[in-house]
Amino acid sequence: MGPVPTETPAVPTPTSALRARGARRVERLCHTTGALLVLSGLAHLVVFAVDGGPWDGPVSWRKPVTFGVSFGVTLTAVAWVTSYLYVGTRLRTLMLAVLAADCVVEVGGITLQAWRGVPSHLDMATPFDTAVSLTLAVGGGVLVVLLTVFAVASFRHRPSGPAGMDLAVRSGFAILLVALASGAAMIARGIVLTRTGHQEAAYHSTAPLKPLHAVSLHAVLVLPALAWLLSRTPWREPLRRRILYAAIGSYVTAVVGAGVWAALAY
């Protein structure tokens, strides 16, 4: 009898190894950047406690706090969740790098304007303020494009990961699209009102959509994190699935409720 044929293990090519290292580097970049943005937001919470002033309104310390924490958490979450998507390594690396830079620009512009004591969005009072506002608007558009591409990728191919992760990732991205749409609507309506001479109305026009935007923004972290935690329990898969379904249903209910409130108050 001749020798039994053996299967030769796959050896990573230099190109694939370089791409894998690049993916790990950009993930570390996103995690580090996200942590710094969160710390920036928390630091401005201390500034608010010392300096005081209004919490609401177009000029307040609330904006660097909430945007710093929110952008930092979102960047970290997307860097983690997209590891379950079937997206080319080179494309994912590029998109995450652009996303990290975009988050820094957004939080940096908002923080700068807070320290200057002027609104960060929809402020066309001076050429500099106009440049900052338009930069933030363009950055928001870039954010919408990148996250939409990731969302589409999650539905084109079933995400990998433990049981339930595919459903959690797809649900998280679907709800995130609501946040992107509401954010784009706020920016678009505000710019139109500002350009037509209704500056104060522009600032107040975003209020009805803020709860909807806030509630739907972080589903892409909450639901996959729940799926990951459930996969670490000794519970049977049917029970884990029921818990995940209940969480998704609750999240969708909250989003619908915020949407109804926005429609009534708009």
mmCIF file with all atom_site columns, C-alpha atoms in Angstrom, residues 27-232:
data_model
loop_
_atom_site.group_PDB
_atom_site.id
_atom_site.type_symbol
_atom_site.label_atom_id
_atom_site.label_alt_id
_atom_site.label_comp_id
_atom_site.label_asym_id
_atom_site.label_entity_id
_atom_site.label_seq_id
_atom_site.pdbx_PDB_ins_code
_atom_site.Cartn_x
_atom_site.Cartn_y
_atom_site.Cartn_z
_atom_site.occupancy
_atom_site.B_iso_or_equiv
_atom_site.pdbx_formal_charge
_atom_site.auth_seq_id
_atom_site.auth_comp_id
_atom_site.auth_asym_id
_atom_site.auth_atom_id
_atom_site.pdbx_PDB_model_num
ATOM 1   C CA . GLU A 1 27  ? -8.355  47.963 14.641 1.00 0.00 ? 27  GLU A CA 1
ATOM 2   C CA . ARG A 1 28  ? -5.878  49.035 17.334 1.00 0.00 ? 28  ARG A CA 1
ATOM 3   C CA . LEU A 1 29  ? -5.924  52.541 15.851 1.00 0.00 ? 29  LEU A CA 1
ATOM 4   C CA . CYS A 1 30  ? -9.722  52.645 16.057 1.00 0.00 ? 30  CYS A CA 1
ATOM 5   C CA . HIS A 1 31  ? -9.800  51.288 19.617 1.00 0.00 ? 31  HIS A CA 1
ATOM 6   C CA . THR A 1 32  ? -7.146  53.750 20.778 1.00 0.00 ? 32  THR A CA 1
ATOM 7   C CA . THR A 1 33  ? -8.794  56.674 18.997 1.00 0.00 ? 33  THR A CA 1
ATOM 8   C CA . GLY A 1 34  ? -12.193 55.680 20.344 1.00 0.00 ? 34  GLY A CA 1
ATOM 9   C CA . ALA A 1 35  ? -10.846 55.553 23.898 1.00 0.00 ? 35  ALA A CA 1
ATOM 10  C CA . LEU A 1 36  ? -9.259  58.995 23.514 1.00 0.00 ? 36  LEU A CA 1
ATOM 11  C CA . LEU A 1 37  ? -12.510 60.456 22.181 1.00 0.00 ? 37  LEU A CA 1
ATOM 12  C CA . VAL A 1 38  ? -14.440 59.016 25.127 1.00 0.00 ? 38  VAL A CA 1
ATOM 13  C CA . LEU A 1 39  ? -11.852 60.433 27.541 1.00 0.00 ? 39  LEU A CA 1
ATOM 14  C CA . SER A 1 40  ? -12.170 63.811 25.816 1.00 0.00 ? 40  SER A CA 1
ATOM 15  C CA . GLY A 1 41  ? -15.911 63.737 26.329 1.00 0.00 ? 41  GLY A CA 1
ATOM 16  C CA . LEU A 1 42  ? -15.571 62.788 30.001 1.00 0.00 ? 42  LEU A CA 1
ATOM 17  C CA . ALA A 1 43  ? -12.953 65.503 30.511 1.00 0.00 ? 43  ALA A CA 1
ATOM 18  C CA . HIS A 1 44  ? -15.401 68.086 29.220 1.00 0.00 ? 44  HIS A CA 1
ATOM 19  C CA . LEU A 1 45  ? -17.962 66.793 31.676 1.00 0.00 ? 45  LEU A CA 1
ATOM 20  C CA . VAL A 1 46  ? -15.507 67.915 34.365 1.00 0.00 ? 46  VAL A CA 1
ATOM 21  C CA . VAL A 1 47  ? -15.138 71.255 32.556 1.00 0.00 ? 47  VAL A CA 1
ATOM 22  C CA . PHE A 1 48  ? -18.915 71.642 32.641 1.00 0.00 ? 48  PHE A CA 1
ATOM 23  C CA . ALA A 1 49  ? -19.007 70.855 36.356 1.00 0.00 ? 49  ALA A CA 1
ATOM 24  C CA . VAL A 1 50  ? -16.386 73.560 37.012 1.00 0.00 ? 50  VAL A CA 1
ATOM 25  C CA . ASP A 1 51  ? -17.424 76.197 34.483 1.00 0.00 ? 51  ASP A CA 1
ATOM 26  C CA . GLY A 1 52  ? -21.188 75.701 34.612 1.00 0.00 ? 52  GLY A CA 1
ATOM 27  C CA . GLY A 1 53  ? -23.385 77.235 31.969 1.00 0.00 ? 53  GLY A CA 1
ATOM 28  C CA . PRO A 1 54  ? -26.386 75.771 30.161 1.00 0.00 ? 54  PRO A CA 1
ATOM 29  C CA . TRP A 1 55  ? -26.508 72.079 29.318 1.00 0.00 ? 55  TRP A CA 1
ATOM 30  C CA . ASP A 1 56  ? -28.893 72.514 26.407 1.00 0.00 ? 56  ASP A CA 1
ATOM 31  C CA . GLY A 1 57  ? -28.728 74.885 23.478 1.00 0.00 ? 57  GLY A CA 1
ATOM 32  C CA . PRO A 1 58  ? -26.394 75.418 20.507 1.00 0.00 ? 58  PRO A CA 1
ATOM 33  C CA . VAL A 1 59  ? -23.569 76.667 22.751 1.00 0.00 ? 59  VAL A CA 1
ATOM 34  C CA . SER A 1 60  ? -22.893 74.414 25.730 1.00 0.00 ? 60  SER A CA 1
ATOM 35  C CA . TRP A 1 61  ? -20.394 71.919 27.107 1.00 0.00 ? 61  TRP A CA 1
ATOM 36  C CA . ARG A 1 62  ? -22.955 69.196 26.424 1.00 0.00 ? 62  ARG A CA 1
ATOM 37  C CA . LYS A 1 63  ? -21.860 68.925 22.805 1.00 0.00 ? 63  LYS A CA 1
ATOM 38  C CA . PRO A 1 64  ? -18.169 68.016 23.335 1.00 0.00 ? 64  PRO A CA 1
ATOM 39  C CA . VAL A 1 65  ? -19.283 65.657 26.114 1.00 0.00 ? 65  VAL A CA 1
ATOM 40  C CA . THR A 1 66  ? -21.981 63.776 24.213 1.00 0.00 ? 66  THR A CA 1
ATOM 41  C CA . PHE A 1 67  ? -20.256 63.822 20.827 1.00 0.00 ? 67  PHE A CA 1
ATOM 42  C CA . GLY A 1 68  ? -16.911 62.743 22.283 1.00 0.00 ? 68  GLY A CA 1
ATOM 43  C CA . VAL A 1 69  ? -18.399 59.780 24.136 1.00 0.00 ? 69  VAL A CA 1
ATOM 44  C CA . SER A 1 70  ? -20.798 58.860 21.321 1.00 0.00 ? 70  SER A CA 1
ATOM 45  C CA . PHE A 1 71  ? -18.242 59.012 18.513 1.00 0.00 ? 71  PHE A CA 1
ATOM 46  C CA . GLY A 1 72  ? -15.678 57.152 20.601 1.00 0.00 ? 72  GLY A CA 1
ATOM 47  C CA . VAL A 1 73  ? -18.085 54.333 21.452 1.00 0.00 ? 73  VAL A CA 1
ATOM 48  C CA . THR A 1 74  ? -19.375 54.116 17.876 1.00 0.00 ? 74  THR A CA 1
ATOM 49  C CA . LEU A 1 75  ? -15.880 53.961 16.370 1.00 0.00 ? 75  LEU A CA 1
ATOM 50  C CA . THR A 1 76  ? -14.827 51.218 18.772 1.00 0.00 ? 76  THR A CA 1
ATOM 51  C CA . ALA A 1 77  ? -18.039 49.274 18.163 1.00 0.00 ? 77  ALA A CA 1
ATOM 52  C CA . VAL A 1 78  ? -17.813 49.459 14.369 1.00 0.00 ? 78  VAL A CA 1
ATOM 53  C CA . ALA A 1 79  ? -14.157 48.350 14.402 1.00 0.00 ? 79  ALA A CA 1
ATOM 54  C CA . TRP A 1 80  ? -15.194 45.279 16.417 1.00 0.00 ? 80  TRP A CA 1
ATOM 55  C CA . VAL A 1 81  ? -18.486 44.443 14.694 1.00 0.00 ? 81  VAL A CA 1
ATOM 56  C CA . THR A 1 82  ? -17.096 44.715 11.162 1.00 0.00 ? 82  THR A CA 1
ATOM 57  C CA . SER A 1 83  ? -14.659 41.909 11.979 1.00 0.00 ? 83  SER A CA 1
ATOM 58  C CA . TYR A 1 84  ? -17.691 39.607 11.571 1.00 0.00 ? 84  TYR A CA 1
ATOM 59  C CA . LEU A 1 85  ? -18.502 40.937 8.087  1.00 0.00 ? 85  LEU A CA 1
ATOM 60  C CA . TYR A 1 86  ? -17.356 39.471 4.806  1.00 0.00 ? 86  TYR A CA 1
ATOM 61  C CA . VAL A 1 87  ? -15.579 42.587 3.563  1.00 0.00 ? 87  VAL A CA 1
ATOM 62  C CA . GLY A 1 88  ? -12.236 42.573 1.792  1.00 0.00 ? 88  GLY A CA 1
ATOM 63  C CA . THR A 1 89  ? -9.370  43.154 4.214  1.00 0.00 ? 89  THR A CA 1
ATOM 64  C CA . ARG A 1 90  ? -7.922  46.019 2.205  1.00 0.00 ? 90  ARG A CA 1
ATOM 65  C CA . LEU A 1 91  ? -11.302 47.736 1.815  1.00 0.00 ? 91  LEU A CA 1
ATOM 66  C CA . ARG A 1 92  ? -12.181 47.318 5.499  1.00 0.00 ? 92  ARG A CA 1
ATOM 67  C CA . THR A 1 93  ? -8.780  48.651 6.566  1.00 0.00 ? 93  THR A CA 1
ATOM 68  C CA . LEU A 1 94  ? -9.174  51.722 4.368  1.00 0.00 ? 94  LEU A CA 1
ATOM 69  C CA . MET A 1 95  ? -12.745 52.374 5.482  1.00 0.00 ? 95  MET A CA 1
ATOM 70  C CA . LEU A 1 96  ? -11.907 52.056 9.190  1.00 0.00 ? 96  LEU A CA 1
ATOM 71  C CA . ALA A 1 97  ? -8.930  54.394 8.810  1.00 0.00 ? 97  ALA A CA 1
ATOM 72  C CA . VAL A 1 98  ? -11.124 57.008 7.111  1.00 0.00 ? 98  VAL A CA 1
ATOM 73  C CA . LEU A 1 99  ? -13.807 56.489 9.755  1.00 0.00 ? 99  LEU A CA 1
ATOM 74  C CA . ALA A 1 100 ? -11.298 57.075 12.569 1.00 0.00 ? 100 ALA A CA 1
ATOM 75  C CA . ALA A 1 101 ? -10.016 60.265 10.925 1.00 0.00 ? 101 ALA A CA 1
ATOM 76  C CA . ASP A 1 102 ? -13.578 61.454 10.326 1.00 0.00 ? 102 ASP A CA 1
ATOM 77  C CA . CYS A 1 103 ? -14.527 60.904 13.972 1.00 0.00 ? 103 CYS A CA 1
ATOM 78  C CA . VAL A 1 104 ? -11.511 62.943 15.104 1.00 0.00 ? 104 VAL A CA 1
ATOM 79  C CA . VAL A 1 105 ? -12.425 65.777 12.747 1.00 0.00 ? 105 VAL A CA 1
ATOM 80  C CA . GLU A 1 106 ? -16.058 65.801 13.910 1.00 0.00 ? 106 GLU A CA 1
ATOM 81  C CA . VAL A 1 107 ? -15.284 65.778 17.630 1.00 0.00 ? 107 VAL A CA 1
ATOM 82  C CA . GLY A 1 108 ? -12.365 68.171 17.151 1.00 0.00 ? 108 GLY A CA 1
ATOM 83  C CA . GLY A 1 109 ? -14.503 70.738 15.323 1.00 0.00 ? 109 GLY A CA 1
ATOM 84  C CA . ILE A 1 110 ? -17.303 70.515 17.881 1.00 0.00 ? 110 ILE A CA 1
ATOM 85  C CA . THR A 1 111 ? -14.863 70.835 20.773 1.00 0.00 ? 111 THR A CA 1
ATOM 86  C CA . LEU A 1 112 ? -13.064 73.778 19.169 1.00 0.00 ? 112 LEU A CA 1
ATOM 87  C CA . GLN A 1 113 ? -16.289 75.714 18.736 1.00 0.00 ? 113 GLN A CA 1
ATOM 88  C CA . ALA A 1 114 ? -17.375 74.957 22.310 1.00 0.00 ? 114 ALA A CA 1
ATOM 89  C CA . TRP A 1 115 ? -14.162 76.504 23.624 1.00 0.00 ? 115 TRP A CA 1
ATOM 90  C CA . ARG A 1 116 ? -14.688 79.490 21.328 1.00 0.00 ? 116 ARG A CA 1
ATOM 91  C CA . GLY A 1 117 ? -18.191 79.923 22.732 1.00 0.00 ? 117 GLY A CA 1
ATOM 92  C CA . VAL A 1 118 ? -19.978 79.658 19.382 1.00 0.00 ? 118 VAL A CA 1
ATOM 93  C CA . PRO A 1 119 ? -22.277 77.023 17.842 1.00 0.00 ? 119 PRO A CA 1
ATOM 94  C CA . SER A 1 120 ? -20.530 74.156 16.088 1.00 0.00 ? 120 SER A CA 1
ATOM 95  C CA . HIS A 1 121 ? -23.290 73.319 13.624 1.00 0.00 ? 121 HIS A CA 1
ATOM 96  C CA . LEU A 1 122 ? -25.297 75.578 11.319 1.00 0.00 ? 122 LEU A CA 1
ATOM 97  C CA . ASP A 1 123 ? -23.201 78.632 12.249 1.00 0.00 ? 123 ASP A CA 1
ATOM 98  C CA . MET A 1 124 ? -22.552 80.877 9.252  1.00 0.00 ? 124 MET A CA 1
ATOM 99  C CA . ALA A 1 125 ? -21.752 84.065 11.227 1.00 0.00 ? 125 ALA A CA 1
ATOM 100 C CA . THR A 1 126 ? -18.149 84.355 10.007 1.00 0.00 ? 126 THR A CA 1
ATOM 101 C CA . PRO A 1 127 ? -16.101 82.724 7.223  1.00 0.00 ? 127 PRO A CA 1
ATOM 102 C CA . PHE A 1 128 ? -14.272 80.601 9.813  1.00 0.00 ? 128 PHE A CA 1
ATOM 103 C CA . ASP A 1 129 ? -17.492 79.453 11.484 1.00 0.00 ? 129 ASP A CA 1
ATOM 104 C CA . THR A 1 130 ? -18.951 78.678 8.078  1.00 0.00 ? 130 THR A CA 1
ATOM 105 C CA . ALA A 1 131 ? -15.882 76.591 7.206  1.00 0.00 ? 131 ALA A CA 1
ATOM 106 C CA . VAL A 1 132 ? -16.187 74.629 10.459 1.00 0.00 ? 132 VAL A CA 1
ATOM 107 C CA . SER A 1 133 ? -19.925 74.048 10.005 1.00 0.00 ? 133 SER A CA 1
ATOM 108 C CA . LEU A 1 134 ? -19.507 72.889 6.414  1.00 0.00 ? 134 LEU A CA 1
ATOM 109 C CA . THR A 1 135 ? -16.592 70.637 7.393  1.00 0.00 ? 135 THR A CA 1
ATOM 110 C CA . LEU A 1 136 ? -18.764 69.007 10.045 1.00 0.00 ? 136 LEU A CA 1
ATOM 111 C CA . ALA A 1 137 ? -21.592 68.603 7.534  1.00 0.00 ? 137 ALA A CA 1
ATOM 112 C CA . VAL A 1 138 ? -19.259 66.980 4.982  1.00 0.00 ? 138 VAL A CA 1
ATOM 113 C CA . GLY A 1 139 ? -17.819 64.775 7.727  1.00 0.00 ? 139 GLY A CA 1
ATOM 114 C CA . GLY A 1 140 ? -21.334 63.684 8.591  1.00 0.00 ? 140 GLY A CA 1
ATOM 115 C CA . GLY A 1 141 ? -21.881 62.762 4.961  1.00 0.00 ? 141 GLY A CA 1
ATOM 116 C CA . VAL A 1 142 ? -18.691 60.689 4.928  1.00 0.00 ? 142 VAL A CA 1
ATOM 117 C CA . LEU A 1 143 ? -19.868 58.935 8.083  1.00 0.00 ? 143 LEU A CA 1
ATOM 118 C CA . VAL A 1 144 ? -23.212 58.100 6.447  1.00 0.00 ? 144 VAL A CA 1
ATOM 119 C CA . VAL A 1 145 ? -21.517 56.635 3.364  1.00 0.00 ? 145 VAL A CA 1
ATOM 120 C CA . LEU A 1 146 ? -19.032 54.478 5.297  1.00 0.00 ? 146 LEU A CA 1
ATOM 121 C CA . LEU A 1 147 ? -21.565 53.050 7.739  1.00 0.00 ? 147 LEU A CA 1
ATOM 122 C CA . THR A 1 148 ? -24.097 52.436 4.963  1.00 0.00 ? 148 THR A CA 1
ATOM 123 C CA . VAL A 1 149 ? -21.501 50.417 3.036  1.00 0.00 ? 149 VAL A CA 1
ATOM 124 C CA . PHE A 1 150 ? -20.866 48.295 6.133  1.00 0.00 ? 150 PHE A CA 1
ATOM 125 C CA . ALA A 1 151 ? -24.623 47.890 6.662  1.00 0.00 ? 151 ALA A CA 1
ATOM 126 C CA . VAL A 1 152 ? -25.127 46.708 3.086  1.00 0.00 ? 152 VAL A CA 1
ATOM 127 C CA . ALA A 1 153 ? -22.235 44.255 3.481  1.00 0.00 ? 153 ALA A CA 1
ATOM 128 C CA . SER A 1 154 ? -23.921 42.760 6.560  1.00 0.00 ? 154 SER A CA 1
ATOM 129 C CA . PHE A 1 155 ? -26.993 41.904 4.475  1.00 0.00 ? 155 PHE A CA 1
ATOM 130 C CA . ARG A 1 156 ? -25.164 40.731 1.359  1.00 0.00 ? 156 ARG A CA 1
ATOM 131 C CA . HIS A 1 157 ? -23.444 37.902 3.219  1.00 0.00 ? 157 HIS A CA 1
ATOM 132 C CA . ARG A 1 158 ? -24.386 36.368 6.545  1.00 0.00 ? 158 ARG A CA 1
ATOM 133 C CA . PRO A 1 159 ? -22.031 37.689 9.254  1.00 0.00 ? 159 PRO A CA 1
ATOM 134 C CA . SER A 1 160 ? -19.847 35.157 11.030 1.00 0.00 ? 160 SER A CA 1
ATOM 135 C CA . GLY A 1 161 ? -19.452 34.708 14.783 1.00 0.00 ? 161 GLY A CA 1
ATOM 136 C CA . PRO A 1 162 ? -21.201 32.786 17.549 1.00 0.00 ? 162 PRO A CA 1
ATOM 137 C CA . ALA A 1 163 ? -24.856 31.772 17.367 1.00 0.00 ? 163 ALA A CA 1
ATOM 138 C CA . GLY A 1 164 ? -27.110 34.789 17.079 1.00 0.00 ? 164 GLY A CA 1
ATOM 139 C CA . MET A 1 165 ? -24.337 37.176 16.081 1.00 0.00 ? 165 MET A CA 1
ATOM 140 C CA . ASP A 1 166 ? -25.545 37.324 12.470 1.00 0.00 ? 166 ASP A CA 1
ATOM 141 C CA . LEU A 1 167 ? -29.003 38.455 13.580 1.00 0.00 ? 167 LEU A CA 1
ATOM 142 C CA . ALA A 1 168 ? -27.585 40.922 16.113 1.00 0.00 ? 168 ALA A CA 1
ATOM 143 C CA . VAL A 1 169 ? -25.179 42.494 13.616 1.00 0.00 ? 169 VAL A CA 1
ATOM 144 C CA . ARG A 1 170 ? -27.813 42.832 10.909 1.00 0.00 ? 170 ARG A CA 1
ATOM 145 C CA . SER A 1 171 ? -30.366 44.262 13.343 1.00 0.00 ? 171 SER A CA 1
ATOM 146 C CA . GLY A 1 172 ? -27.785 46.660 14.767 1.00 0.00 ? 172 GLY A CA 1
ATOM 147 C CA . PHE A 1 173 ? -26.851 47.983 11.346 1.00 0.00 ? 173 PHE A CA 1
ATOM 148 C CA . ALA A 1 174 ? -30.503 48.223 10.256 1.00 0.00 ? 174 ALA A CA 1
ATOM 149 C CA . ILE A 1 175 ? -31.322 50.355 13.292 1.00 0.00 ? 175 ILE A CA 1
ATOM 150 C CA . LEU A 1 176 ? -28.117 52.353 12.758 1.00 0.00 ? 176 LEU A CA 1
ATOM 151 C CA . LEU A 1 177 ? -29.439 53.332 9.322  1.00 0.00 ? 177 LEU A CA 1
ATOM 152 C CA . VAL A 1 178 ? -32.335 55.053 11.123 1.00 0.00 ? 178 VAL A CA 1
ATOM 153 C CA . ALA A 1 179 ? -29.805 57.070 13.122 1.00 0.00 ? 179 ALA A CA 1
ATOM 154 C CA . LEU A 1 180 ? -27.955 58.026 9.946  1.00 0.00 ? 180 LEU A CA 1
ATOM 155 C CA . ALA A 1 181 ? -31.178 59.075 8.216  1.00 0.00 ? 181 ALA A CA 1
ATOM 156 C CA . SER A 1 182 ? -32.328 61.177 11.175 1.00 0.00 ? 182 SER A CA 1
ATOM 157 C CA . GLY A 1 183 ? -28.890 62.789 11.467 1.00 0.00 ? 183 GLY A CA 1
ATOM 158 C CA . ALA A 1 184 ? -28.842 63.634 7.765  1.00 0.00 ? 184 ALA A CA 1
ATOM 159 C CA . ALA A 1 185 ? -32.357 65.075 8.051  1.00 0.00 ? 185 ALA A CA 1
ATOM 160 C CA . MET A 1 186 ? -31.289 67.323 10.935 1.00 0.00 ? 186 MET A CA 1
ATOM 161 C CA . ILE A 1 187 ? -28.295 68.651 9.035  1.00 0.00 ? 187 ILE A CA 1
ATOM 162 C CA . ALA A 1 188 ? -30.204 69.152 5.782  1.00 0.00 ? 188 ALA A CA 1
ATOM 163 C CA . ARG A 1 189 ? -33.144 70.975 7.373  1.00 0.00 ? 189 ARG A CA 1
ATOM 164 C CA . GLY A 1 190 ? -30.842 73.106 9.504  1.00 0.00 ? 190 GLY A CA 1
ATOM 165 C CA . ILE A 1 191 ? -28.748 74.177 6.529  1.00 0.00 ? 191 ILE A CA 1
ATOM 166 C CA . VAL A 1 192 ? -31.861 75.106 4.529  1.00 0.00 ? 192 VAL A CA 1
ATOM 167 C CA . LEU A 1 193 ? -33.221 77.219 7.385  1.00 0.00 ? 193 LEU A CA 1
ATOM 168 C CA . THR A 1 194 ? -29.850 78.872 7.918  1.00 0.00 ? 194 THR A CA 1
ATOM 169 C CA . ARG A 1 195 ? -29.425 79.689 4.236  1.00 0.00 ? 195 ARG A CA 1
ATOM 170 C CA . THR A 1 196 ? -32.905 81.258 4.149  1.00 0.00 ? 196 THR A CA 1
ATOM 171 C CA . GLY A 1 197 ? -32.170 83.520 7.105  1.00 0.00 ? 197 GLY A CA 1
ATOM 172 C CA . HIS A 1 198 ? -33.867 81.544 9.886  1.00 0.00 ? 198 HIS A CA 1
ATOM 173 C CA . GLN A 1 199 ? -30.847 80.948 12.128 1.00 0.00 ? 199 GLN A CA 1
ATOM 174 C CA . GLU A 1 200 ? -32.711 80.488 15.434 1.00 0.00 ? 200 GLU A CA 1
ATOM 175 C CA . ALA A 1 201 ? -35.264 78.222 13.802 1.00 0.00 ? 201 ALA A CA 1
ATOM 176 C CA . ALA A 1 202 ? -32.385 76.133 12.420 1.00 0.00 ? 202 ALA A CA 1
ATOM 177 C CA . TYR A 1 203 ? -31.000 75.560 15.925 1.00 0.00 ? 203 TYR A CA 1
ATOM 178 C CA . HIS A 1 204 ? -34.415 74.517 17.272 1.00 0.00 ? 204 HIS A CA 1
ATOM 179 C CA . SER A 1 205 ? -35.356 72.390 14.257 1.00 0.00 ? 205 SER A CA 1
ATOM 180 C CA . THR A 1 206 ? -33.083 69.535 15.319 1.00 0.00 ? 206 THR A CA 1
ATOM 181 C CA . ALA A 1 207 ? -34.723 69.008 18.740 1.00 0.00 ? 207 ALA A CA 1
ATOM 182 C CA . PRO A 1 208 ? -37.543 66.598 17.702 1.00 0.00 ? 208 PRO A CA 1
ATOM 183 C CA . LEU A 1 209 ? -35.133 64.237 15.934 1.00 0.00 ? 209 LEU A CA 1
ATOM 184 C CA . LYS A 1 210 ? -32.449 64.127 18.634 1.00 0.00 ? 210 LYS A CA 1
ATOM 185 C CA . PRO A 1 211 ? -34.071 61.346 20.745 1.00 0.00 ? 211 PRO A CA 1
ATOM 186 C CA . LEU A 1 212 ? -34.582 59.176 17.651 1.00 0.00 ? 212 LEU A CA 1
ATOM 187 C CA . HIS A 1 213 ? -30.986 59.752 16.571 1.00 0.00 ? 213 HIS A CA 1
ATOM 188 C CA . ALA A 1 214 ? -29.611 59.002 20.038 1.00 0.00 ? 214 ALA A CA 1
ATOM 189 C CA . VAL A 1 215 ? -31.679 55.854 20.642 1.00 0.00 ? 215 VAL A CA 1
ATOM 190 C CA . SER A 1 216 ? -30.920 54.245 17.281 1.00 0.00 ? 216 SER A CA 1
ATOM 191 C CA . LEU A 1 217 ? -27.217 55.174 17.099 1.00 0.00 ? 217 LEU A CA 1
ATOM 192 C CA . HIS A 1 218 ? -25.797 52.556 19.453 1.00 0.00 ? 218 HIS A CA 1
ATOM 193 C CA . ALA A 1 219 ? -27.800 49.460 18.511 1.00 0.00 ? 219 ALA A CA 1
ATOM 194 C CA . VAL A 1 220 ? -24.783 48.352 16.477 1.00 0.00 ? 220 VAL A CA 1
ATOM 195 C CA . LEU A 1 221 ? -22.906 47.944 19.775 1.00 0.00 ? 221 LEU A CA 1
ATOM 196 C CA . VAL A 1 222 ? -25.656 46.902 22.194 1.00 0.00 ? 222 VAL A CA 1
ATOM 197 C CA . LEU A 1 223 ? -27.156 44.026 20.205 1.00 0.00 ? 223 LEU A CA 1
ATOM 198 C CA . PRO A 1 224 ? -23.888 42.353 19.058 1.00 0.00 ? 224 PRO A CA 1
ATOM 199 C CA . ALA A 1 225 ? -22.482 42.768 22.591 1.00 0.00 ? 225 ALA A CA 1
ATOM 200 C CA . LEU A 1 226 ? -25.567 40.996 23.958 1.00 0.00 ? 226 LEU A CA 1
ATOM 201 C CA . ALA A 1 227 ? -25.167 38.176 21.428 1.00 0.00 ? 227 ALA A CA 1
ATOM 202 C CA . TRP A 1 228 ? -21.515 37.809 22.415 1.00 0.00 ? 228 TRP A CA 1
ATOM 203 C CA . LEU A 1 229 ? -22.352 37.723 26.130 1.00 0.00 ? 229 LEU A CA 1
ATOM 204 C CA . LEU A 1 230 ? -25.143 35.175 25.581 1.00 0.00 ? 230 LEU A CA 1
ATOM 205 C CA . SER A 1 231 ? -22.724 32.932 23.672 1.00 0.00 ? 231 SER A CA 1
ATOM 206 C CA . ARG A 1 232 ? -20.598 32.775 26.841 1.00 0.00 ? 232 ARG A CA 1
#
